[in-house]
Amino acid sequence: PYTTLFRSGMSSPTYGHLQVMKKLIGYLKSTVGNYNHLELPSYGKGIHHHYDSKWVLESFTDSDWSGERMTRRSTSSSVHCLNGIILCHSSRGQKVVSLLSAEAELHGLVGGAVDGIALRVCIEFLMDVKVQHACLIDNSATRQISNKRGSGRLRHVSGKLLWIQDQTSAKVLEVKQISTALNIGDIGTKPLGRHRLYALMFWCNLYNKDGIPIGEAEATQVKENNISKAKIMRVAKLLQAMVVIGGLEQAHGELLP
């Protein structure tokens, strides 16, 4: 997210650019010696899930809607993993101004899917294997419009929308939803808090200079909170269904003579 800001301020830098540069230098200084730990791949293993296929390419995508205050453009981020191993990641500013958060997520999804398809083709060519490609996003609206047919009310983004729909219908890739708390694509969208950043760094297999995984405690807490939230949501839906059924039965009884 800092790259776009620096590029736009090269000709006429401001005090805000200086503050961002100081923060970036502080981050680099405090993370000296951190490295990405590569493990032997396990068949069907993902960052958070397991799959039936032996080789799985996961593309986590996310976007920060209108995060750039000057132009109100969004930042897209994507992280690509092969069987749980981080291959590459990207963070780039979008060239258009998105009017909806789902539209910003769609642009980020298309950019991540294009990079992921290129990676998948290269892996299949070099290793002579079949790779399952899954794109994981945390926006339910974007997932729904990606898996259906037609542009509907999003006619102004119909080109990218129809392309991603063609890829999903042809089984070239799958678009799945993941919890916002577990989406490692968020690591390149905007400046994050320490707790959130450390949890994402743990799932990216980052280690400090002493060989200790970064953010293990934070990641464990995020997972526990996510599980607790899911349980609460299930109970709430069950109670809502009971209230609705009870209300219908009472209304039906009042209509009887």
Short mmCIF file of C-alpha atoms in Angstrom, two decimals:
data_model
loop_
_atom_site.label_atom_id
_atom_site.label_comp_id
_atom_site.label_asym_id
_atom_site.label_seq_id
_atom_site.Cartn_x
_atom_site.Cartn_y
_atom_site.Cartn_z
CA PRO A 1 0.00 0.00 0.00
CA TYR A 2 2.95 2.34 0.49
CA THR A 3 4.25 1.95 -3.08
CA THR A 4 1.38 3.86 -4.67
CA LEU A 5 1.66 6.63 -2.09
CA PHE A 6 5.41 7.04 -2.66
CA ARG A 7 5.02 7.03 -6.43
CA SER A 8 2.35 9.73 -6.30
CA GLY A 9 4.46 11.91 -4.00
CA MET A 10 7.83 11.75 -5.75
CA SER A 11 7.33 15.06 -7.57
CA SER A 12 5.84 17.01 -4.66
CA PRO A 13 6.34 15.17 -1.33
CA THR A 14 4.36 16.33 1.69
CA TYR A 15 4.60 15.94 5.45
CA GLY A 16 2.21 12.98 5.19
CA HIS A 17 4.62 11.19 2.85
CA LEU A 18 7.41 11.75 5.38
CA GLN A 19 5.31 10.23 8.17
CA VAL A 20 4.56 7.15 6.07
CA MET A 21 8.24 6.78 5.19
CA LYS A 22 9.20 6.97 8.87
CA LYS A 23 6.67 4.26 9.68
CA LEU A 24 7.97 2.04 6.88
CA ILE A 25 11.59 2.51 7.99
CA GLY A 26 10.59 1.68 11.57
CA TYR A 27 8.88 -1.50 10.40
CA LEU A 28 11.92 -2.59 8.38
CA LYS A 29 14.22 -1.84 11.32
CA SER A 30 12.13 -3.88 13.77
CA THR A 31 11.85 -6.89 11.42
CA VAL A 32 15.53 -7.35 10.56
CA GLY A 33 16.32 -11.06 10.35
CA ASN A 34 12.75 -12.25 9.72
CA TYR A 35 12.48 -14.91 7.04
CA ASN A 36 9.96 -17.16 5.32
CA HIS A 37 10.29 -20.80 6.39
CA LEU A 38 9.70 -23.27 3.54
CA GLU A 39 8.55 -26.78 4.45
CA LEU A 40 8.13 -29.94 2.43
CA PRO A 41 4.70 -29.85 0.74
CA SER A 42 1.96 -32.14 2.05
CA TYR A 43 -0.67 -33.43 -0.34
CA GLY A 44 -3.98 -31.57 -0.07
CA LYS A 45 -2.76 -29.19 2.63
CA GLY A 46 -3.88 -25.56 2.60
CA ILE A 47 -3.32 -22.64 4.92
CA HIS A 48 -6.57 -23.23 6.82
CA HIS A 49 -8.23 -26.16 4.98
CA HIS A 50 -7.48 -29.56 3.49
CA TYR A 51 -8.48 -30.54 -0.06
CA ASP A 52 -9.11 -33.78 -1.93
CA SER A 53 -6.61 -32.92 -4.68
CA LYS A 54 -2.92 -33.62 -4.16
CA TRP A 55 -1.75 -30.23 -5.42
CA VAL A 56 -3.73 -27.14 -4.45
CA LEU A 57 -2.99 -23.53 -5.34
CA GLU A 58 -4.74 -21.07 -3.02
CA SER A 59 -5.05 -17.42 -4.02
CA PHE A 60 -6.10 -15.21 -1.09
CA THR A 61 -7.36 -11.84 -2.32
CA ASP A 62 -8.54 -8.75 -0.49
CA SER A 63 -8.88 -5.01 -1.06
CA ASP A 64 -9.00 -1.83 0.96
CA TRP A 65 -12.00 0.08 -0.39
CA SER A 66 -11.11 3.72 -1.17
CA GLY A 67 -8.13 3.51 1.14
CA GLU A 68 -6.13 6.18 -0.69
CA ARG A 69 -7.46 9.52 0.54
CA MET A 70 -6.12 11.62 -2.32
CA THR A 71 -7.71 9.73 -5.22
CA ARG A 72 -10.15 7.45 -3.34
CA ARG A 73 -8.76 4.46 -5.19
CA SER A 74 -8.56 1.04 -3.57
CA THR A 75 -5.57 -1.21 -2.95
CA SER A 76 -5.63 -4.85 -4.06
CA SER A 77 -3.60 -7.53 -2.34
CA SER A 78 -3.14 -11.22 -3.12
CA VAL A 79 -1.12 -14.06 -1.58
CA HIS A 80 -0.59 -17.31 -3.51
CA CYS A 81 0.18 -20.58 -1.72
CA LEU A 82 0.94 -24.06 -3.08
CA ASN A 83 -0.02 -26.75 -0.55
CA GLY A 84 0.36 -24.27 2.28
CA ILE A 85 3.69 -22.85 1.06
CA ILE A 86 3.82 -19.13 0.20
CA LEU A 87 4.94 -18.73 -3.42
CA CYS A 88 4.46 -15.01 -4.04
CA HIS A 89 2.35 -12.03 -3.05
CA SER A 90 1.45 -8.68 -4.54
CA SER A 91 0.02 -5.34 -3.44
CA ARG A 92 -0.98 -2.81 -6.07
CA GLY A 93 -3.24 0.20 -6.39
CA GLN A 94 -6.36 -0.14 -8.53
CA LYS A 95 -6.61 2.04 -11.64
CA VAL A 96 -10.31 2.82 -11.21
CA VAL A 97 -12.43 4.32 -8.44
CA SER A 98 -14.79 1.69 -7.04
CA LEU A 99 -18.26 2.82 -6.03
CA LEU A 100 -18.97 -0.23 -3.86
CA SER A 101 -16.89 -2.42 -1.59
CA ALA A 102 -18.00 -5.46 -3.62
CA GLU A 103 -16.70 -3.76 -6.77
CA ALA A 104 -13.31 -3.14 -5.14
CA GLU A 105 -13.22 -6.77 -4.04
CA LEU A 106 -14.10 -7.86 -7.58
CA HIS A 107 -11.15 -5.93 -9.04
CA GLY A 108 -8.88 -7.50 -6.44
CA LEU A 109 -10.29 -10.96 -7.15
CA VAL A 110 -9.74 -10.65 -10.90
CA GLY A 111 -6.16 -9.43 -10.43
CA GLY A 112 -5.36 -12.26 -8.02
CA ALA A 113 -7.06 -14.83 -10.26
CA VAL A 114 -5.02 -13.74 -13.29
CA ASP A 115 -1.76 -14.07 -11.34
CA GLY A 116 -2.88 -17.38 -9.89
CA ILE A 117 -3.80 -18.85 -13.28
CA ALA A 118 -0.37 -17.88 -14.63
CA LEU A 119 1.27 -19.58 -11.63
CA ARG A 120 -0.87 -22.69 -12.02
CA VAL A 121 0.02 -23.05 -15.71
CA CYS A 122 3.73 -22.73 -14.92
CA ILE A 123 3.53 -25.27 -12.09
CA GLU A 124 1.62 -27.78 -14.20
CA PHE A 125 4.12 -27.38 -17.04
CA LEU A 126 7.22 -27.75 -14.85
CA MET A 127 5.95 -30.54 -12.56
CA ASP A 128 3.64 -32.35 -15.03
CA VAL A 129 0.83 -32.51 -12.44
CA LYS A 130 -2.77 -31.37 -12.16
CA VAL A 131 -3.24 -28.43 -9.80
CA GLN A 132 -6.56 -27.40 -8.25
CA HIS A 133 -6.93 -23.61 -8.09
CA ALA A 134 -9.07 -21.96 -5.42
CA CYS A 135 -9.55 -18.21 -4.92
CA LEU A 136 -10.52 -17.30 -1.35
CA ILE A 137 -12.19 -13.97 -0.55
CA ASP A 138 -13.99 -12.62 2.52
CA ASN A 139 -16.74 -10.71 0.67
CA SER A 140 -19.93 -12.75 0.26
CA ALA A 141 -21.43 -10.45 -2.40
CA THR A 142 -18.36 -10.82 -4.64
CA ARG A 143 -18.40 -14.59 -4.22
CA GLN A 144 -22.07 -14.78 -5.19
CA ILE A 145 -21.77 -12.65 -8.33
CA SER A 146 -18.63 -14.56 -9.36
CA ASN A 147 -20.39 -17.91 -9.24
CA LYS A 148 -23.55 -16.90 -11.12
CA ARG A 149 -24.12 -15.90 -14.76
CA GLY A 150 -24.72 -12.38 -16.08
CA SER A 151 -23.75 -8.92 -14.87
CA GLY A 152 -27.09 -7.92 -13.35
CA ARG A 153 -26.85 -4.36 -12.01
CA LEU A 154 -23.05 -4.27 -12.25
CA ARG A 155 -23.00 -3.41 -15.94
CA HIS A 156 -20.11 -0.97 -15.59
CA VAL A 157 -17.82 -3.85 -14.53
CA SER A 158 -19.33 -6.46 -16.82
CA GLY A 159 -16.03 -7.16 -18.62
CA LYS A 160 -14.14 -8.39 -15.58
CA LEU A 161 -17.29 -9.89 -14.08
CA LEU A 162 -18.09 -12.00 -17.13
CA TRP A 163 -14.44 -13.12 -17.34
CA ILE A 164 -14.37 -14.42 -13.77
CA GLN A 165 -17.77 -16.06 -14.30
CA ASP A 166 -16.42 -17.84 -17.38
CA GLN A 167 -13.47 -19.16 -15.37
CA THR A 168 -15.66 -20.48 -12.57
CA SER A 169 -18.20 -22.07 -14.94
CA ALA A 170 -15.39 -23.75 -16.90
CA LYS A 171 -13.96 -25.14 -13.61
CA VAL A 172 -10.67 -23.37 -14.22
CA LEU A 173 -10.84 -22.06 -10.66
CA GLU A 174 -13.14 -22.01 -7.65
CA VAL A 175 -14.19 -18.88 -5.78
CA LYS A 176 -14.73 -19.65 -2.11
CA GLN A 177 -15.46 -17.53 0.91
CA ILE A 178 -13.22 -17.31 3.95
CA SER A 179 -13.59 -15.44 7.21
CA THR A 180 -12.16 -11.94 7.24
CA ALA A 181 -10.07 -12.81 10.30
CA LEU A 182 -8.39 -15.72 8.44
CA ASN A 183 -7.80 -13.99 5.09
CA ILE A 184 -4.03 -13.59 4.75
CA GLY A 185 -4.58 -11.44 1.65
CA ASP A 186 -5.37 -8.58 4.05
CA ILE A 187 -1.66 -8.31 4.88
CA GLY A 188 -1.00 -6.07 1.88
CA THR A 189 -4.09 -3.86 1.78
CA LYS A 190 -3.45 -1.29 4.55
CA PRO A 191 -1.43 -0.68 7.71
CA LEU A 192 -2.56 -3.18 10.35
CA GLY A 193 -2.36 -3.38 14.10
CA ARG A 194 0.34 -5.44 15.76
CA HIS A 195 -2.00 -8.25 16.89
CA ARG A 196 -3.61 -8.60 13.46
CA LEU A 197 -0.32 -8.34 11.58
CA TYR A 198 1.44 -10.96 13.71
CA ALA A 199 -1.40 -13.45 13.24
CA LEU A 200 -1.22 -13.08 9.45
CA MET A 201 2.59 -13.36 9.54
CA PHE A 202 2.27 -16.65 11.42
CA TRP A 203 0.03 -18.14 8.73
CA CYS A 204 2.57 -16.96 6.12
CA ASN A 205 5.23 -19.10 7.90
CA LEU A 206 7.38 -16.15 8.92
CA TYR A 207 10.08 -16.70 11.54
CA ASN A 208 12.27 -14.23 13.45
CA LYS A 209 16.05 -14.26 13.55
CA ASP A 210 16.01 -16.70 16.50
CA GLY A 211 14.05 -19.28 14.50
CA ILE A 212 10.81 -18.77 16.45
CA PRO A 213 7.48 -18.51 14.56
CA ILE A 214 6.09 -14.98 14.59
CA GLY A 215 2.62 -14.45 16.02
CA GLU A 216 1.77 -17.99 17.13
CA ALA A 217 -0.12 -16.80 20.22
CA GLU A 218 -1.96 -14.12 18.23
CA ALA A 219 -2.98 -16.61 15.52
CA THR A 220 -4.27 -19.08 18.11
CA GLN A 221 -6.38 -16.38 19.75
CA VAL A 222 -7.81 -15.27 16.40
CA LYS A 223 -8.78 -18.86 15.56
CA GLU A 224 -10.45 -19.35 18.94
CA ASN A 225 -12.38 -16.09 18.60
CA ASN A 226 -13.46 -17.05 15.08
CA ILE A 227 -14.72 -20.44 16.26
CA SER A 228 -16.61 -18.85 19.17
CA LYS A 229 -18.17 -16.30 16.85
CA ALA A 230 -19.30 -19.06 14.46
CA LYS A 231 -20.94 -20.96 17.33
CA ILE A 232 -22.75 -17.83 18.51
CA MET A 233 -24.01 -17.16 14.99
CA ARG A 234 -25.36 -20.72 14.69
CA VAL A 235 -27.22 -20.40 18.00
CA ALA A 236 -28.61 -17.00 16.96
CA LYS A 237 -29.89 -18.41 13.66
CA LEU A 238 -31.47 -21.34 15.49
CA LEU A 239 -33.25 -19.01 17.93
CA GLN A 240 -34.39 -16.81 15.04
CA ALA A 241 -35.84 -19.81 13.25
CA MET A 242 -37.65 -20.91 16.43
CA VAL A 243 -39.11 -17.42 16.90
CA VAL A 244 -40.31 -17.30 13.30
CA ILE A 245 -41.89 -20.77 13.51
CA GLY A 246 -43.50 -19.93 16.85
CA GLY A 247 -44.89 -16.68 15.47
CA LEU A 248 -46.37 -18.41 12.44
CA GLU A 249 -48.00 -21.08 14.59
CA GLN A 250 -49.51 -18.43 16.87
CA ALA A 251 -50.81 -16.41 13.92
CA HIS A 252 -52.31 -19.54 12.40
CA GLY A 253 -54.04 -20.39 15.70
CA GLU A 254 -55.56 -16.93 15.98
CA LEU A 255 -57.15 -17.29 12.54
CA LEU A 256 -59.04 -20.41 13.60
CA PRO A 257 -62.70 -19.89 14.62
#
